[in-house]
């Protein structure tokens, strides 16, 4: 018969949860701008969003995509602490849609230039014309792109 054994090192688990909670703190407030965000006006731990571009994209969805505006607003207005976009699972759970719906939308946003791919594991970061985030020390969070064309565009902007 199978016997369950209690966890013998609860302190190790608690420390792991503390580290995870510390990493998830990050972005405390999102500030809106009428154009591209200006890093000088963003405080540490905050993010600046290009509200005019966000509104334009959200109000003009492609055909047959009824979740477009909700997904786009959720994606941009809730950045993760490390400056990347929420994962497909996070967005799908919050909006109650399928992961594939989120994945297809992210591909379209990548083609438009709202986000760019950081690695092949599904991690995306924001185009600096859409969102600029600062860490708790006041440094602008920058991610390397795996796409050469997108990387040259990012270098020109930063």
JSON list of C-alpha atoms in Angstrom, two decimals:
[
{"chain": "A", "resi": 1, "resn": "UNK", "atom": "CA", "xyz": [0.00, 0.00, 0.00]},
{"chain": "A", "resi": 2, "resn": "UNK", "atom": "CA", "xyz": [1.21, 3.49, -0.81]},
{"chain": "A", "resi": 3, "resn": "UNK", "atom": "CA", "xyz": [2.01, 5.73, 2.15]},
{"chain": "A", "resi": 4, "resn": "UNK", "atom": "CA", "xyz": [2.31, 9.45, 1.75]},
{"chain": "A", "resi": 5, "resn": "UNK", "atom": "CA", "xyz": [5.27, 11.03, 3.45]},
{"chain": "A", "resi": 6, "resn": "UNK", "atom": "CA", "xyz": [5.19, 14.57, 4.77]},
{"chain": "A", "resi": 7, "resn": "UNK", "atom": "CA", "xyz": [7.52, 17.12, 3.27]},
{"chain": "A", "resi": 8, "resn": "UNK", "atom": "CA", "xyz": [10.59, 17.18, 5.45]},
{"chain": "A", "resi": 9, "resn": "UNK", "atom": "CA", "xyz": [11.96, 20.57, 4.44]},
{"chain": "A", "resi": 10, "resn": "UNK", "atom": "CA", "xyz": [9.17, 23.18, 4.54]},
{"chain": "A", "resi": 11, "resn": "UNK", "atom": "CA", "xyz": [11.72, 25.98, 4.90]},
{"chain": "A", "resi": 12, "resn": "UNK", "atom": "CA", "xyz": [13.14, 25.18, 1.47]},
{"chain": "A", "resi": 13, "resn": "UNK", "atom": "CA", "xyz": [9.67, 25.43, -0.10]},
{"chain": "A", "resi": 14, "resn": "UNK", "atom": "CA", "xyz": [8.88, 28.68, 1.71]},
{"chain": "A", "resi": 15, "resn": "UNK", "atom": "CA", "xyz": [12.14, 30.26, 0.53]},
{"chain": "A", "resi": 16, "resn": "UNK", "atom": "CA", "xyz": [11.31, 29.25, -3.05]},
{"chain": "A", "resi": 17, "resn": "UNK", "atom": "CA", "xyz": [7.90, 30.91, -2.77]},
{"chain": "A", "resi": 18, "resn": "UNK", "atom": "CA", "xyz": [9.50, 34.06, -1.34]},
{"chain": "A", "resi": 19, "resn": "UNK", "atom": "CA", "xyz": [11.88, 34.26, -4.31]},
{"chain": "A", "resi": 20, "resn": "UNK", "atom": "CA", "xyz": [9.00, 33.79, -6.74]},
{"chain": "A", "resi": 21, "resn": "UNK", "atom": "CA", "xyz": [6.98, 36.49, -4.99]},
{"chain": "A", "resi": 22, "resn": "UNK", "atom": "CA", "xyz": [9.97, 38.85, -5.13]},
{"chain": "A", "resi": 23, "resn": "UNK", "atom": "CA", "xyz": [10.35, 38.27, -8.88]},
{"chain": "A", "resi": 24, "resn": "UNK", "atom": "CA", "xyz": [6.65, 38.85, -9.51]},
{"chain": "A", "resi": 25, "resn": "UNK", "atom": "CA", "xyz": [6.54, 42.27, -7.81]},
{"chain": "A", "resi": 26, "resn": "UNK", "atom": "CA", "xyz": [8.07, 44.33, -10.63]},
{"chain": "A", "resi": 27, "resn": "UNK", "atom": "CA", "xyz": [5.66, 46.66, -12.45]},
{"chain": "A", "resi": 28, "resn": "UNK", "atom": "CA", "xyz": [3.50, 48.61, -10.02]},
{"chain": "A", "resi": 29, "resn": "UNK", "atom": "CA", "xyz": [1.86, 51.16, -12.32]},
{"chain": "A", "resi": 30, "resn": "UNK", "atom": "CA", "xyz": [1.30, 51.75, -16.03]},
{"chain": "A", "resi": 31, "resn": "UNK", "atom": "CA", "xyz": [1.54, 55.36, -17.25]},
{"chain": "A", "resi": 32, "resn": "UNK", "atom": "CA", "xyz": [-0.04, 56.36, -20.56]},
{"chain": "A", "resi": 33, "resn": "UNK", "atom": "CA", "xyz": [1.54, 58.57, -23.23]},
{"chain": "A", "resi": 34, "resn": "UNK", "atom": "CA", "xyz": [0.00, 60.06, -26.40]},
{"chain": "A", "resi": 35, "resn": "UNK", "atom": "CA", "xyz": [2.98, 58.87, -28.44]},
{"chain": "A", "resi": 36, "resn": "UNK", "atom": "CA", "xyz": [5.96, 56.59, -27.84]},
{"chain": "A", "resi": 37, "resn": "UNK", "atom": "CA", "xyz": [6.78, 56.33, -24.11]},
{"chain": "A", "resi": 38, "resn": "UNK", "atom": "CA", "xyz": [9.50, 58.64, -22.82]},
{"chain": "A", "resi": 39, "resn": "UNK", "atom": "CA", "xyz": [11.85, 56.76, -20.44]},
{"chain": "A", "resi": 40, "resn": "UNK", "atom": "CA", "xyz": [12.80, 59.97, -18.59]},
{"chain": "A", "resi": 41, "resn": "UNK", "atom": "CA", "xyz": [9.21, 60.43, -17.37]},
{"chain": "A", "resi": 42, "resn": "UNK", "atom": "CA", "xyz": [8.83, 56.85, -16.11]},
{"chain": "A", "resi": 43, "resn": "UNK", "atom": "CA", "xyz": [9.66, 56.12, -12.46]},
{"chain": "A", "resi": 44, "resn": "UNK", "atom": "CA", "xyz": [11.40, 52.92, -11.29]},
{"chain": "A", "resi": 45, "resn": "UNK", "atom": "CA", "xyz": [9.05, 49.94, -11.21]},
{"chain": "A", "resi": 46, "resn": "UNK", "atom": "CA", "xyz": [6.61, 51.53, -13.68]},
{"chain": "A", "resi": 47, "resn": "UNK", "atom": "CA", "xyz": [5.85, 51.11, -17.36]},
{"chain": "A", "resi": 48, "resn": "UNK", "atom": "CA", "xyz": [4.89, 53.66, -20.02]},
{"chain": "A", "resi": 49, "resn": "UNK", "atom": "CA", "xyz": [2.38, 52.76, -22.76]},
{"chain": "A", "resi": 50, "resn": "UNK", "atom": "CA", "xyz": [1.65, 54.41, -26.12]},
{"chain": "A", "resi": 51, "resn": "UNK", "atom": "CA", "xyz": [-2.10, 54.87, -25.60]},
{"chain": "A", "resi": 52, "resn": "UNK", "atom": "CA", "xyz": [-2.83, 56.31, -29.05]},
{"chain": "A", "resi": 53, "resn": "UNK", "atom": "CA", "xyz": [-1.34, 53.28, -30.85]},
{"chain": "A", "resi": 54, "resn": "UNK", "atom": "CA", "xyz": [-3.00, 50.87, -28.40]},
{"chain": "A", "resi": 55, "resn": "UNK", "atom": "CA", "xyz": [-6.41, 52.49, -28.95]},
{"chain": "A", "resi": 56, "resn": "UNK", "atom": "CA", "xyz": [-5.97, 52.49, -32.73]},
{"chain": "A", "resi": 57, "resn": "UNK", "atom": "CA", "xyz": [-5.11, 48.77, -32.77]},
{"chain": "A", "resi": 58, "resn": "UNK", "atom": "CA", "xyz": [-7.83, 47.80, -30.29]},
{"chain": "A", "resi": 59, "resn": "UNK", "atom": "CA", "xyz": [-10.57, 49.73, -32.12]},
{"chain": "A", "resi": 60, "resn": "UNK", "atom": "CA", "xyz": [-9.72, 48.25, -35.55]},
{"chain": "A", "resi": 61, "resn": "UNK", "atom": "CA", "xyz": [-9.63, 44.46, -35.09]},
{"chain": "A", "resi": 62, "resn": "UNK", "atom": "CA", "xyz": [-9.12, 42.10, -37.99]},
{"chain": "A", "resi": 63, "resn": "UNK", "atom": "CA", "xyz": [-12.26, 40.30, -39.22]},
{"chain": "A", "resi": 64, "resn": "UNK", "atom": "CA", "xyz": [-13.50, 37.25, -37.30]},
{"chain": "A", "resi": 65, "resn": "UNK", "atom": "CA", "xyz": [-11.54, 38.10, -34.16]},
{"chain": "A", "resi": 66, "resn": "UNK", "atom": "CA", "xyz": [-13.94, 39.12, -31.43]},
{"chain": "A", "resi": 67, "resn": "UNK", "atom": "CA", "xyz": [-11.42, 38.78, -28.57]},
{"chain": "A", "resi": 68, "resn": "UNK", "atom": "CA", "xyz": [-8.88, 41.10, -30.22]},
{"chain": "A", "resi": 69, "resn": "UNK", "atom": "CA", "xyz": [-9.43, 44.29, -28.21]},
{"chain": "A", "resi": 70, "resn": "UNK", "atom": "CA", "xyz": [-9.74, 42.56, -24.81]},
{"chain": "A", "resi": 71, "resn": "UNK", "atom": "CA", "xyz": [-6.63, 40.49, -25.49]},
{"chain": "A", "resi": 72, "resn": "UNK", "atom": "CA", "xyz": [-4.57, 43.42, -26.73]},
{"chain": "A", "resi": 73, "resn": "UNK", "atom": "CA", "xyz": [-5.48, 45.64, -23.78]},
{"chain": "A", "resi": 74, "resn": "UNK", "atom": "CA", "xyz": [-4.77, 42.82, -21.33]},
{"chain": "A", "resi": 75, "resn": "UNK", "atom": "CA", "xyz": [-1.44, 42.10, -23.02]},
{"chain": "A", "resi": 76, "resn": "UNK", "atom": "CA", "xyz": [-0.20, 45.69, -22.98]},
{"chain": "A", "resi": 77, "resn": "UNK", "atom": "CA", "xyz": [-1.65, 47.01, -19.73]},
{"chain": "A", "resi": 78, "resn": "UNK", "atom": "CA", "xyz": [-0.43, 44.06, -17.61]},
{"chain": "A", "resi": 79, "resn": "UNK", "atom": "CA", "xyz": [3.28, 43.52, -18.37]},
{"chain": "A", "resi": 80, "resn": "UNK", "atom": "CA", "xyz": [5.23, 40.95, -16.37]},
{"chain": "A", "resi": 81, "resn": "UNK", "atom": "CA", "xyz": [7.89, 42.00, -13.87]},
{"chain": "A", "resi": 82, "resn": "UNK", "atom": "CA", "xyz": [10.73, 41.09, -16.24]},
{"chain": "A", "resi": 83, "resn": "UNK", "atom": "CA", "xyz": [9.35, 43.29, -19.04]},
{"chain": "A", "resi": 84, "resn": "UNK", "atom": "CA", "xyz": [7.94, 40.46, -21.14]},
{"chain": "A", "resi": 85, "resn": "UNK", "atom": "CA", "xyz": [4.35, 39.82, -22.20]},
{"chain": "A", "resi": 86, "resn": "UNK", "atom": "CA", "xyz": [2.07, 37.53, -20.19]},
{"chain": "A", "resi": 87, "resn": "UNK", "atom": "CA", "xyz": [2.29, 33.89, -21.28]},
{"chain": "A", "resi": 88, "resn": "UNK", "atom": "CA", "xyz": [-0.32, 32.30, -23.52]},
{"chain": "A", "resi": 89, "resn": "UNK", "atom": "CA", "xyz": [-1.67, 30.33, -20.55]},
{"chain": "A", "resi": 90, "resn": "UNK", "atom": "CA", "xyz": [-1.98, 33.44, -18.36]},
{"chain": "A", "resi": 91, "resn": "UNK", "atom": "CA", "xyz": [-3.86, 35.39, -21.03]},
{"chain": "A", "resi": 92, "resn": "UNK", "atom": "CA", "xyz": [-6.07, 32.44, -21.95]},
{"chain": "A", "resi": 93, "resn": "UNK", "atom": "CA", "xyz": [-7.06, 31.82, -18.32]},
{"chain": "A", "resi": 94, "resn": "UNK", "atom": "CA", "xyz": [-7.77, 35.47, -17.62]},
{"chain": "A", "resi": 95, "resn": "UNK", "atom": "CA", "xyz": [-9.86, 36.02, -20.76]},
{"chain": "A", "resi": 96, "resn": "UNK", "atom": "CA", "xyz": [-11.40, 32.51, -20.81]},
{"chain": "A", "resi": 97, "resn": "UNK", "atom": "CA", "xyz": [-10.28, 31.71, -24.36]},
{"chain": "A", "resi": 98, "resn": "UNK", "atom": "CA", "xyz": [-8.18, 28.89, -25.83]},
{"chain": "A", "resi": 99, "resn": "UNK", "atom": "CA", "xyz": [-4.38, 29.07, -25.78]},
{"chain": "A", "resi": 100, "resn": "UNK", "atom": "CA", "xyz": [-4.36, 28.77, -29.57]},
{"chain": "A", "resi": 101, "resn": "UNK", "atom": "CA", "xyz": [-6.47, 31.93, -29.86]},
{"chain": "A", "resi": 102, "resn": "UNK", "atom": "CA", "xyz": [-3.87, 33.84, -27.86]},
{"chain": "A", "resi": 103, "resn": "UNK", "atom": "CA", "xyz": [-1.03, 32.28, -29.87]},
{"chain": "A", "resi": 104, "resn": "UNK", "atom": "CA", "xyz": [-2.59, 33.34, -33.19]},
{"chain": "A", "resi": 105, "resn": "UNK", "atom": "CA", "xyz": [-3.16, 36.86, -31.88]},
{"chain": "A", "resi": 106, "resn": "UNK", "atom": "CA", "xyz": [0.47, 37.11, -30.70]},
{"chain": "A", "resi": 107, "resn": "UNK", "atom": "CA", "xyz": [1.65, 36.10, -34.18]},
{"chain": "A", "resi": 108, "resn": "UNK", "atom": "CA", "xyz": [-0.43, 38.94, -35.68]},
{"chain": "A", "resi": 109, "resn": "UNK", "atom": "CA", "xyz": [0.87, 41.44, -33.11]},
{"chain": "A", "resi": 110, "resn": "UNK", "atom": "CA", "xyz": [4.39, 40.31, -33.96]},
{"chain": "A", "resi": 111, "resn": "UNK", "atom": "CA", "xyz": [3.76, 41.00, -37.67]},
{"chain": "A", "resi": 112, "resn": "UNK", "atom": "CA", "xyz": [2.32, 44.44, -36.84]},
{"chain": "A", "resi": 113, "resn": "UNK", "atom": "CA", "xyz": [5.31, 45.22, -34.63]},
{"chain": "A", "resi": 114, "resn": "UNK", "atom": "CA", "xyz": [3.66, 45.53, -31.21]},
{"chain": "A", "resi": 115, "resn": "UNK", "atom": "CA", "xyz": [5.74, 42.71, -29.74]},
{"chain": "A", "resi": 116, "resn": "UNK", "atom": "CA", "xyz": [8.81, 40.76, -30.79]},
{"chain": "A", "resi": 117, "resn": "UNK", "atom": "CA", "xyz": [10.05, 37.28, -30.01]},
{"chain": "A", "resi": 118, "resn": "UNK", "atom": "CA", "xyz": [12.81, 36.94, -27.40]},
{"chain": "A", "resi": 119, "resn": "UNK", "atom": "CA", "xyz": [13.33, 33.17, -27.66]},
{"chain": "A", "resi": 120, "resn": "UNK", "atom": "CA", "xyz": [11.78, 30.06, -29.17]},
{"chain": "A", "resi": 121, "resn": "UNK", "atom": "CA", "xyz": [10.01, 29.12, -25.92]},
{"chain": "A", "resi": 122, "resn": "UNK", "atom": "CA", "xyz": [7.18, 31.57, -26.53]},
{"chain": "A", "resi": 123, "resn": "UNK", "atom": "CA", "xyz": [8.62, 34.57, -24.68]},
{"chain": "A", "resi": 124, "resn": "UNK", "atom": "CA", "xyz": [7.76, 37.91, -26.28]},
{"chain": "A", "resi": 125, "resn": "UNK", "atom": "CA", "xyz": [8.79, 41.43, -25.31]},
{"chain": "A", "resi": 126, "resn": "UNK", "atom": "CA", "xyz": [7.26, 44.79, -26.16]},
{"chain": "A", "resi": 127, "resn": "UNK", "atom": "CA", "xyz": [8.36, 47.07, -28.96]},
{"chain": "A", "resi": 128, "resn": "UNK", "atom": "CA", "xyz": [9.75, 50.23, -27.27]},
{"chain": "A", "resi": 129, "resn": "UNK", "atom": "CA", "xyz": [7.37, 52.30, -29.40]},
{"chain": "A", "resi": 130, "resn": "UNK", "atom": "CA", "xyz": [4.49, 50.57, -27.55]},
{"chain": "A", "resi": 131, "resn": "UNK", "atom": "CA", "xyz": [5.75, 49.97, -24.00]},
{"chain": "A", "resi": 132, "resn": "UNK", "atom": "CA", "xyz": [8.86, 50.87, -22.00]},
{"chain": "A", "resi": 133, "resn": "UNK", "atom": "CA", "xyz": [9.30, 49.34, -18.54]},
{"chain": "A", "resi": 134, "resn": "UNK", "atom": "CA", "xyz": [11.79, 50.17, -15.80]},
{"chain": "A", "resi": 135, "resn": "UNK", "atom": "CA", "xyz": [12.98, 47.78, -13.11]},
{"chain": "A", "resi": 136, "resn": "UNK", "atom": "CA", "xyz": [13.04, 48.68, -9.43]},
{"chain": "A", "resi": 137, "resn": "UNK", "atom": "CA", "xyz": [16.52, 50.22, -9.83]},
{"chain": "A", "resi": 138, "resn": "UNK", "atom": "CA", "xyz": [15.34, 52.61, -12.56]},
{"chain": "A", "resi": 139, "resn": "UNK", "atom": "CA", "xyz": [17.02, 50.87, -15.52]},
{"chain": "A", "resi": 140, "resn": "UNK", "atom": "CA", "xyz": [15.05, 50.46, -18.75]},
{"chain": "A", "resi": 141, "resn": "UNK", "atom": "CA", "xyz": [14.35, 46.76, -19.32]},
{"chain": "A", "resi": 142, "resn": "UNK", "atom": "CA", "xyz": [15.67, 45.66, -22.73]},
{"chain": "A", "resi": 143, "resn": "UNK", "atom": "CA", "xyz": [15.42, 42.20, -24.26]},
{"chain": "A", "resi": 144, "resn": "UNK", "atom": "CA", "xyz": [17.42, 40.76, -27.13]},
{"chain": "A", "resi": 145, "resn": "UNK", "atom": "CA", "xyz": [15.41, 39.70, -30.16]},
{"chain": "A", "resi": 146, "resn": "UNK", "atom": "CA", "xyz": [16.08, 36.47, -32.02]},
{"chain": "A", "resi": 147, "resn": "UNK", "atom": "CA", "xyz": [14.87, 38.11, -35.25]},
{"chain": "A", "resi": 148, "resn": "UNK", "atom": "CA", "xyz": [17.74, 40.05, -36.84]},
{"chain": "A", "resi": 149, "resn": "UNK", "atom": "CA", "xyz": [15.46, 42.60, -38.51]},
{"chain": "A", "resi": 150, "resn": "UNK", "atom": "CA", "xyz": [13.56, 43.32, -35.29]},
{"chain": "A", "resi": 151, "resn": "UNK", "atom": "CA", "xyz": [16.85, 43.54, -33.35]},
{"chain": "A", "resi": 152, "resn": "UNK", "atom": "CA", "xyz": [18.20, 46.23, -35.69]},
{"chain": "A", "resi": 153, "resn": "UNK", "atom": "CA", "xyz": [14.95, 48.20, -35.30]},
{"chain": "A", "resi": 154, "resn": "UNK", "atom": "CA", "xyz": [15.23, 47.97, -31.50]},
{"chain": "A", "resi": 155, "resn": "UNK", "atom": "CA", "xyz": [18.85, 49.18, -31.53]},
{"chain": "A", "resi": 156, "resn": "UNK", "atom": "CA", "xyz": [17.89, 52.16, -33.66]},
{"chain": "A", "resi": 157, "resn": "UNK", "atom": "CA", "xyz": [15.17, 53.12, -31.21]},
{"chain": "A", "resi": 158, "resn": "UNK", "atom": "CA", "xyz": [17.10, 52.62, -27.94]}
]
